[in-house]
Coordinates of C-alpha atoms and ligand atoms in Angstrom, one line a residue:
M1 CA -53.1 98.9 137.6
E2 CA -55.2 100.0 140.6
K3 CA -56.3 103.1 138.6
I4 CA -57.5 100.9 135.7
V5 CA -59.3 98.4 138.0
S6 CA -61.0 101.3 139.8
L7 CA -61.9 103.1 136.6
C8 CA -63.4 99.8 135.2
K9 CA -65.6 99.4 138.2
R10 CA -66.6 103.0 138.6
R11 CA -67.4 103.6 135.0
G12 CA -69.1 100.3 134.1
F13 CA -66.4 98.5 132.2
I14 CA -65.7 95.4 134.4
F15 CA -67.1 94.2 137.7
P16 CA -66.0 91.3 140.0
G17 CA -68.0 88.2 139.1
S18 CA -70.9 87.2 141.5
E19 CA -70.0 90.3 143.5
I20 CA -73.0 90.4 145.8
Y21 CA -72.1 87.0 147.0
G22 CA -68.5 87.9 147.8
G23 CA -67.3 87.1 144.2
L24 CA -65.9 83.9 142.6
A25 CA -62.1 83.8 142.1
G26 CA -61.0 84.1 138.6
T27 CA -64.3 85.5 137.2
W28 CA -65.2 89.0 136.0
D29 CA -68.3 90.5 134.5
Y30 CA -68.2 93.0 131.6
G31 CA -70.5 96.0 132.3
P32 CA -72.2 98.2 129.7
L33 CA -69.0 100.0 128.6
G34 CA -66.8 96.9 128.8
V35 CA -69.1 94.8 126.6
E36 CA -69.0 97.6 124.0
L37 CA -65.2 97.7 124.1
K38 CA -64.9 93.9 124.0
N39 CA -67.4 93.6 121.1
N40 CA -65.7 96.3 119.1
I41 CA -62.4 94.5 119.5
K42 CA -63.9 91.2 118.4
Q43 CA -65.7 92.8 115.5
L44 CA -62.5 94.5 114.3
W45 CA -60.6 91.2 114.6
W46 CA -63.4 89.4 112.6
K47 CA -63.4 92.1 109.9
T48 CA -59.6 92.1 109.7
F49 CA -59.0 88.4 109.6
V50 CA -62.2 86.9 108.2
I51 CA -64.3 89.4 106.2
R52 CA -61.4 91.3 104.5
R53 CA -59.6 88.0 103.5
D54 CA -60.6 85.4 100.9
D55 CA -58.6 82.6 102.6
V56 CA -60.1 82.5 106.1
F57 CA -63.5 81.0 107.0
G58 CA -65.5 81.6 110.2
L59 CA -66.7 79.0 112.6
D60 CA -68.7 78.9 115.8
S61 CA -68.4 75.5 117.3
A62 CA -69.9 74.1 120.5
I63 CA -68.1 74.5 123.8
L64 CA -69.0 71.0 124.9
M65 CA -67.4 68.4 122.7
N66 CA -67.1 64.6 122.7
S67 CA -64.4 63.7 125.3
K68 CA -62.6 61.8 122.6
V69 CA -61.6 65.1 121.1
W70 CA -59.6 66.0 124.2
E71 CA -58.1 62.5 124.5
A72 CA -56.9 62.7 120.8
S73 CA -55.6 66.3 121.2
G74 CA -53.4 65.3 124.1
H75 CA -55.2 67.6 126.6
V76 CA -56.5 64.8 128.8
G77 CA -52.9 63.5 129.2
G78 CA -50.9 66.6 128.9
F79 CA -52.8 69.9 129.6
S80 CA -51.4 70.3 133.1
D81 CA -49.6 72.8 135.2
P82 CA -47.2 71.9 138.0
M83 CA -48.8 72.7 141.4
V84 CA -47.1 73.0 144.8
D85 CA -48.5 73.9 148.3
C86 CA -46.8 75.6 151.2
K87 CA -47.4 73.2 154.1
K88 CA -47.1 76.1 156.6
C89 CA -49.5 78.8 155.3
K90 CA -51.4 76.5 152.9
S91 CA -50.9 78.9 150.0
R92 CA -51.0 77.2 146.6
F93 CA -48.7 78.1 143.7
R94 CA -47.8 77.2 140.1
A95 CA -44.4 75.6 140.6
D96 CA -43.2 77.1 137.4
K97 CA -44.1 80.6 138.5
I98 CA -42.2 80.7 141.7
D99 CA -38.6 79.9 142.8
V100 CA -39.2 77.0 145.2
K101 CA -35.6 77.4 146.4
K102 CA -36.3 80.9 147.7
G103 CA -39.2 79.6 149.9
C104 CA -42.9 80.4 150.1
P105 CA -43.6 83.9 148.5
D106 CA -46.4 84.4 151.2
C107 CA -44.7 83.3 154.4
G108 CA -41.1 82.5 153.6
A109 CA -41.2 78.9 154.8
H110 CA -39.2 76.2 153.1
N111 CA -41.8 73.5 153.6
F112 CA -43.5 72.6 150.3
T113 CA -45.4 69.6 149.2
E114 CA -44.2 67.5 146.3
I115 CA -44.8 69.2 142.9
R116 CA -48.0 67.5 141.4
S117 CA -49.3 67.8 138.0
F118 CA -52.8 69.3 137.8
N119 CA -55.0 69.0 134.7
M120 CA -56.6 72.3 134.0
M121 CA -59.7 71.2 132.2
F122 CA -63.1 71.7 133.8
K123 CA -65.1 68.5 133.9
T124 CA -68.9 68.2 134.0
H125 CA -71.5 65.7 132.9
A126 CA -73.8 65.9 129.9
G127 CA -77.2 64.6 130.9
P128 CA -78.6 63.6 134.3
V129 CA -76.5 60.5 134.9
E130 CA -73.2 61.4 136.6
D131 CA -70.8 58.6 135.6
S132 CA -67.7 58.3 133.6
S133 CA -69.7 57.7 130.3
T134 CA -71.3 61.1 130.5
E135 CA -68.1 63.0 131.4
V136 CA -67.5 66.0 129.2
Y137 CA -65.0 68.9 129.4
L138 CA -65.4 72.6 128.9
R139 CA -63.0 73.4 126.1
P140 CA -59.7 74.8 127.2
E141 CA -59.0 76.3 123.7
T142 CA -61.3 77.1 120.8
A143 CA -58.8 75.4 118.4
Q144 CA -60.1 71.9 118.6
G145 CA -63.5 73.0 117.2
M146 CA -61.7 74.0 114.1
F147 CA -59.7 70.8 113.7
V148 CA -62.8 68.6 114.1
N149 CA -64.6 70.7 111.5
F150 CA -61.7 70.7 109.1
K151 CA -63.4 68.2 106.8
N152 CA -66.8 70.0 106.9
V153 CA -65.1 73.3 105.9
V154 CA -63.1 71.7 103.1
D155 CA -66.2 69.9 101.8
T156 CA -68.5 72.9 101.9
M157 CA -66.2 75.8 101.0
R158 CA -63.7 74.0 98.7
P159 CA -60.8 76.1 99.7
K160 CA -57.3 75.9 98.2
L161 CA -54.3 75.6 100.4
P162 CA -53.2 77.7 102.3
F163 CA -56.5 78.6 104.1
G164 CA -57.6 79.2 107.6
I165 CA -60.5 78.6 109.9
A166 CA -61.2 81.4 112.5
Q167 CA -63.2 81.3 115.6
I168 CA -64.0 83.6 118.6
G169 CA -65.3 82.0 121.7
R170 CA -65.0 81.1 125.3
A171 CA -62.4 78.8 126.8
F172 CA -62.2 77.5 130.3
R173 CA -59.1 76.6 132.4
N174 CA -59.1 75.7 136.0
E175 CA -56.1 77.9 136.7
I176 CA -54.3 77.2 139.9
T177 CA -53.7 80.8 140.6
P178 CA -56.0 83.1 138.7
G179 CA -55.2 86.8 139.2
N180 CA -54.0 90.2 138.0
F181 CA -57.5 91.3 137.2
I182 CA -58.6 89.9 133.8
F183 CA -55.1 88.7 132.9
R184 CA -55.5 85.2 134.2
T185 CA -59.0 84.0 134.7
R186 CA -60.8 80.7 134.7
E187 CA -63.2 81.7 132.0
F188 CA -62.0 83.8 129.1
E189 CA -62.4 84.4 125.4
Q190 CA -60.0 83.6 122.6
M191 CA -59.8 84.7 118.9
E192 CA -58.0 81.9 117.1
I193 CA -57.0 81.0 113.5
E194 CA -55.9 77.6 112.4
Y195 CA -54.1 78.3 109.2
F196 CA -53.6 75.1 107.1
V197 CA -50.4 75.1 104.9
R198 CA -48.2 72.7 103.0
A199 CA -45.6 71.2 105.4
E200 CA -42.7 72.7 103.4
E201 CA -44.2 76.2 103.5
W202 CA -44.7 76.5 107.3
E203 CA -41.8 78.9 107.9
K204 CA -43.1 81.4 105.3
Y205 CA -46.6 81.5 106.8
F206 CA -45.3 81.6 110.3
D207 CA -43.5 84.8 109.4
L208 CA -46.5 86.2 107.5
W209 CA -48.7 85.6 110.5
L210 CA -46.2 87.2 112.9
A211 CA -46.3 90.3 110.6
E212 CA -50.1 90.2 110.7
M213 CA -50.0 90.1 114.5
H214 CA -47.6 93.0 114.6
R215 CA -50.0 95.0 112.4
W216 CA -53.0 94.2 114.6
S217 CA -51.1 95.3 117.7
E218 CA -50.2 98.6 116.1
V219 CA -53.8 99.3 115.1
L220 CA -54.7 98.9 118.8
G221 CA -51.7 100.9 120.0
L222 CA -50.1 98.0 121.8
E223 CA -46.3 97.8 122.1
I224 CA -45.4 94.1 121.9
H225 CA -42.2 92.2 122.4
V226 CA -41.6 88.9 120.6
R227 CA -40.2 86.1 122.7
E228 CA -39.1 82.7 121.4
V229 CA -40.6 80.0 123.6
E230 CA -38.0 77.4 124.3
G231 CA -38.0 73.7 125.1
E232 CA -40.5 72.5 127.7
D233 CA -42.2 75.8 127.9
K234 CA -43.7 75.1 124.5
A235 CA -47.2 73.5 124.4
H236 CA -47.2 69.7 123.8
Y237 CA -48.4 70.2 120.2
S238 CA -45.9 72.9 119.1
K239 CA -42.7 72.6 117.1
R240 CA -42.1 76.4 117.3
T241 CA -43.9 79.0 119.4
V242 CA -43.3 82.7 119.8
D243 CA -45.2 84.6 122.4
L244 CA -46.0 88.2 121.9
D245 CA -45.5 89.8 125.3
F246 CA -46.8 93.1 126.7
D247 CA -45.4 95.1 129.6
F248 CA -48.2 94.7 132.1
P249 CA -47.8 96.6 135.4
F250 CA -47.0 93.2 137.0
G251 CA -44.3 92.4 134.5
R252 CA -43.7 91.4 130.9
E253 CA -46.2 88.6 130.1
E254 CA -47.8 86.8 127.3
L255 CA -50.5 88.7 125.4
Y256 CA -50.7 86.6 122.3
G257 CA -49.1 83.4 120.9
L258 CA -48.1 82.1 117.5
A259 CA -47.5 78.4 117.2
Y260 CA -46.5 75.9 114.5
R261 CA -48.7 72.9 115.4
T262 CA -47.4 70.8 112.5
D263 CA -50.0 68.2 111.6
F264 CA -50.2 67.0 115.2
D265 CA -53.9 67.7 115.7
L266 CA -55.2 66.5 112.3
Q267 CA -53.1 63.3 112.5
N268 CA -54.3 62.6 116.0
H269 CA -58.0 63.1 115.1
L270 CA -57.6 61.2 111.9
R271 CA -56.2 58.2 113.8
S272 CA -58.6 58.5 116.7
S273 CA -61.8 59.1 114.7
G274 CA -61.0 56.9 111.7
Q275 CA -62.2 59.8 109.4
E276 CA -60.2 61.1 106.5
L277 CA -59.0 64.5 107.5
N278 CA -57.0 65.4 104.4
Y279 CA -57.0 67.7 101.5
L280 CA -57.0 66.7 97.9
G281 CA -54.5 68.9 96.1
E282 CA -56.2 69.8 92.7
E283 CA -52.8 70.2 91.1
T284 CA -51.2 67.0 92.2
K285 CA -54.3 64.9 92.9
T286 CA -52.7 63.6 96.0
K287 CA -54.2 63.6 99.4
I288 CA -52.2 65.5 102.1
V289 CA -52.7 66.2 105.7
P290 CA -51.9 69.9 106.0
H291 CA -49.7 71.5 108.7
V292 CA -51.0 74.3 110.9
I293 CA -49.8 77.7 111.8
E294 CA -51.9 79.0 114.7
P295 CA -52.0 82.7 115.7
T296 CA -54.0 83.1 118.9
W297 CA -55.2 86.2 120.7
G298 CA -56.8 86.4 124.1
V299 CA -59.7 88.8 124.1
D300 CA -59.6 89.7 127.8
R301 CA -55.8 90.2 127.8
T302 CA -56.4 92.5 124.7
V303 CA -59.0 94.5 126.7
L304 CA -56.5 94.8 129.6
A305 CA -53.6 95.8 127.4
V306 CA -55.7 98.3 125.5
L307 CA -56.9 100.0 128.6
L308 CA -53.4 100.1 130.1
S309 CA -52.0 101.6 126.9
A310 CA -54.8 104.0 126.4
Y311 CA -54.9 105.5 129.9
Q312 CA -53.5 109.1 130.0
E313 CA -53.3 111.8 132.6
D314 CA -52.9 115.4 131.6
G315 CA -53.1 117.5 134.8
D316 CA -56.5 116.8 136.2
R317 CA -57.8 115.5 132.9
K318 CA -57.8 111.7 132.6
F319 CA -58.6 110.2 129.3
L320 CA -58.6 106.9 127.4
K321 CA -56.8 107.4 124.1
L322 CA -58.5 104.4 122.5
N323 CA -58.5 103.9 118.7
P324 CA -62.0 105.3 117.9
K325 CA -62.8 102.0 116.1
I326 CA -62.9 100.2 119.4
A327 CA -64.1 103.0 121.7
P328 CA -67.3 102.0 123.6
Y329 CA -69.1 105.2 122.6
K330 CA -68.1 107.0 119.4
V331 CA -69.9 110.3 119.8
A332 CA -71.7 112.0 122.7
V333 CA -74.2 114.7 122.0
F334 CA -75.0 117.5 124.6
P335 CA -77.1 120.6 124.7
L336 CA -74.9 123.4 126.2
V337 CA -77.4 123.7 129.0
A338 CA -80.3 121.4 129.9
N339 CA -82.8 124.1 130.8
K340 CA -83.1 125.8 127.4
P341 CA -85.8 123.9 125.5
Q342 CA -84.6 125.2 122.1
L343 CA -81.1 123.9 122.6
V344 CA -82.3 120.6 124.0
E345 CA -84.7 120.1 121.0
K346 CA -82.0 120.9 118.5
A347 CA -79.5 118.5 120.2
R348 CA -82.1 115.8 120.4
E349 CA -82.7 116.2 116.6
I350 CA -79.0 115.7 115.9
Y351 CA -78.7 112.8 118.4
S352 CA -81.7 111.0 116.7
Q353 CA -80.2 111.6 113.2
L354 CA -76.8 110.2 114.2
K355 CA -78.4 107.4 116.1
T356 CA -80.4 106.2 113.1
N357 CA -77.0 105.8 111.4
N358 CA -75.4 104.0 114.3
Y359 CA -74.8 100.9 112.2
K360 CA -72.2 103.0 110.4
L361 CA -70.8 104.9 113.3
G362 CA -71.3 102.7 116.4
T363 CA -72.9 103.7 119.7
I364 CA -74.0 107.4 120.0
V365 CA -74.9 108.7 123.5
W366 CA -76.8 111.5 125.0
D367 CA -75.7 113.5 128.1
D368 CA -77.3 116.5 129.6
R369 CA -76.3 116.0 133.3
G370 CA -74.2 118.5 135.2
N371 CA -72.2 121.2 133.4
I372 CA -70.4 120.9 130.1
G373 CA -67.0 120.6 131.8
K374 CA -68.1 117.6 133.8
R375 CA -69.6 116.0 130.8
Y376 CA -66.4 116.3 128.8
Y377 CA -64.5 114.9 131.8
A378 CA -66.8 111.9 132.0
Q379 CA -66.6 111.2 128.3
D380 CA -62.8 111.6 128.3
E381 CA -62.5 109.0 131.1
I382 CA -64.4 106.4 129.1
G383 CA -62.6 107.2 125.8
T384 CA -65.4 108.8 123.8
P385 CA -63.4 110.3 120.8
W386 CA -65.9 113.1 120.0
C387 CA -68.4 115.3 121.8
I388 CA -70.9 117.4 120.0
T389 CA -72.2 120.5 121.8
V390 CA -75.3 122.3 120.6
D391 CA -75.0 126.0 121.7
Y392 CA -76.7 129.3 120.9
Q393 CA -74.8 129.7 117.7
T394 CA -76.3 126.4 116.5
L395 CA -79.7 128.0 116.5
E396 CA -78.4 130.8 114.2
D397 CA -76.2 129.0 111.7
N398 CA -76.8 125.2 112.1
T399 CA -73.2 124.5 113.2
V400 CA -72.1 122.6 116.3
T401 CA -68.8 122.3 118.1
V402 CA -67.1 118.9 117.9
R403 CA -64.5 118.4 120.6
D404 CA -61.6 116.0 120.1
R405 CA -60.8 113.8 123.1
D406 CA -57.1 113.7 122.6
T407 CA -56.4 117.3 122.0
A408 CA -59.4 118.8 123.9
K409 CA -59.7 121.2 120.9
Q410 CA -63.0 122.1 119.4
E411 CA -64.0 122.9 115.8
R412 CA -67.2 124.1 114.4
I413 CA -68.9 121.8 111.9
S414 CA -72.1 122.2 110.0
I415 CA -74.8 119.8 111.1
S416 CA -75.3 118.5 107.5
E417 CA -71.6 117.5 107.4
L418 CA -71.5 115.6 110.7
M419 CA -72.1 112.1 109.3
S420 CA -69.4 112.4 106.7
Y421 CA -67.1 114.0 109.2
F422 CA -67.3 111.0 111.5
E423 CA -67.4 108.4 108.8
N424 CA -64.1 109.8 107.4
K425 CA -62.6 109.8 110.9
L426 CA -63.6 106.1 111.4
A427 CA -62.6 104.9 108.0
Ligands
LIG501 N1 -54.9 77.3 121.0 C1 -53.7 77.8 121.6 C2 -53.9 78.3 122.9 O1 -54.9 78.1 123.6 P1 -52.6 79.6 124.8 O2 -51.3 80.3 124.7 O3 -52.7 78.5 125.9 O4 -52.7 78.9 123.4 C3 -54.0 81.5 123.9 O5 -53.8 80.6 124.9 C4 -54.2 82.9 124.5 O6 -55.4 82.8 125.4 C5 -53.1 83.5 125.3 O7 -52.1 84.1 124.5 C6 -53.8 84.5 126.2 O8 -54.0 85.7 125.5 C7 -55.2 83.8 126.4 N2 -55.2 83.1 127.7 C8 -54.7 81.9 128.0 N3 -55.0 81.6 129.3 C9 -55.7 82.6 129.8 C10 -56.3 82.8 131.1 N4 -56.3 82.0 132.0 N5 -57.0 84.0 131.3 C11 -57.1 84.9 130.2 N6 -56.6 84.7 129.0 C12 -55.9 83.6 128.8

């Protein structure tokens, strides 16, 4: 884990939040490389689950919502973690994450406060008056935006059951103990789908979404372990939940979740808002309130799991074996040496050509610092799948070397074939 945290800081993936002021617990900032990686993950997810499908519709709802949403959803009453303090060293813990009988994990004392329930929603005020009538919450999940827009999507898109609403966005939780780098933070991003089904078909679609989640994890090279969440560990809205766990260096922990939320949310909003949140079946002409299967993916936990899985050491060589589709940079272009104008000019030409096609390929970078070995080393470490080198032979026959990150092998490719070469690799 230390290697990944250090690589992230050193190479511009992830920095501590508000660092020059000593930081702010539970916050991290994504740097130039991190934002590319994160955006690529989000785009791949959107393409996979929204653009490539006919039955899932996108949404981008507001983070601030009417407080009644959170009362109806059960979050005001029930979105709490149990909290306990050590009276001796004043450390604070989530009571469900430690064994209270074994004493304080920090000082060993057996002197805890009572376990209290702590609501994790961040509260603020909309407008200048700070009283209870202006209180609003920062959303702790993106899901509710999809439930309150259910009718809007049904009325505008006229979907047939089953169908889904998908959203990527920020969520905020006042975690008692944020930690383990970007694993548990107070501000994070989720990629969620609320998939509306007929009540009697929930098991079928639960299994189908579990299979989709497996496929997604395979594409990213993540080994996941499915765990049935039992009893009180399930969220208040769920009748069945499985967590998809990943072996993080600090233990096997939840990466993603899949829940059968029944009609809990729609029924609550229907009762609380007085609006009709139902679906008129064309076939039966009866109104039904659909049930919901919810696959949910944490973006930041994906970034962490992807980095941990991709990190490889081969002697002195360190490289990130990222799926090229999500690698921050796709191709780096170098002149063999930086002090031969003909080589630099030719390399610049290729770089510009590829760069004008970056909507197809992704980010293309230029590097002429140091020697070629150092440049390969630097690109390997940030996971760039291919490096193009323009050398003396290029000036004679218009071919370049393309070096593969994973094998460190080079092949000669004609300049005119470069675009199709990379397009094929990224297909
Ligand atoms: N709408 C359902 C829901 O929010 P969740 O299991 O509480 O379910 C979904 O959260 C996902 O969000 C988790 O599987 C995890 O990937 C991510 N997540 C939750 N809390 C997080 C935190 N404090 N920091 C980073 N990611 C978090």
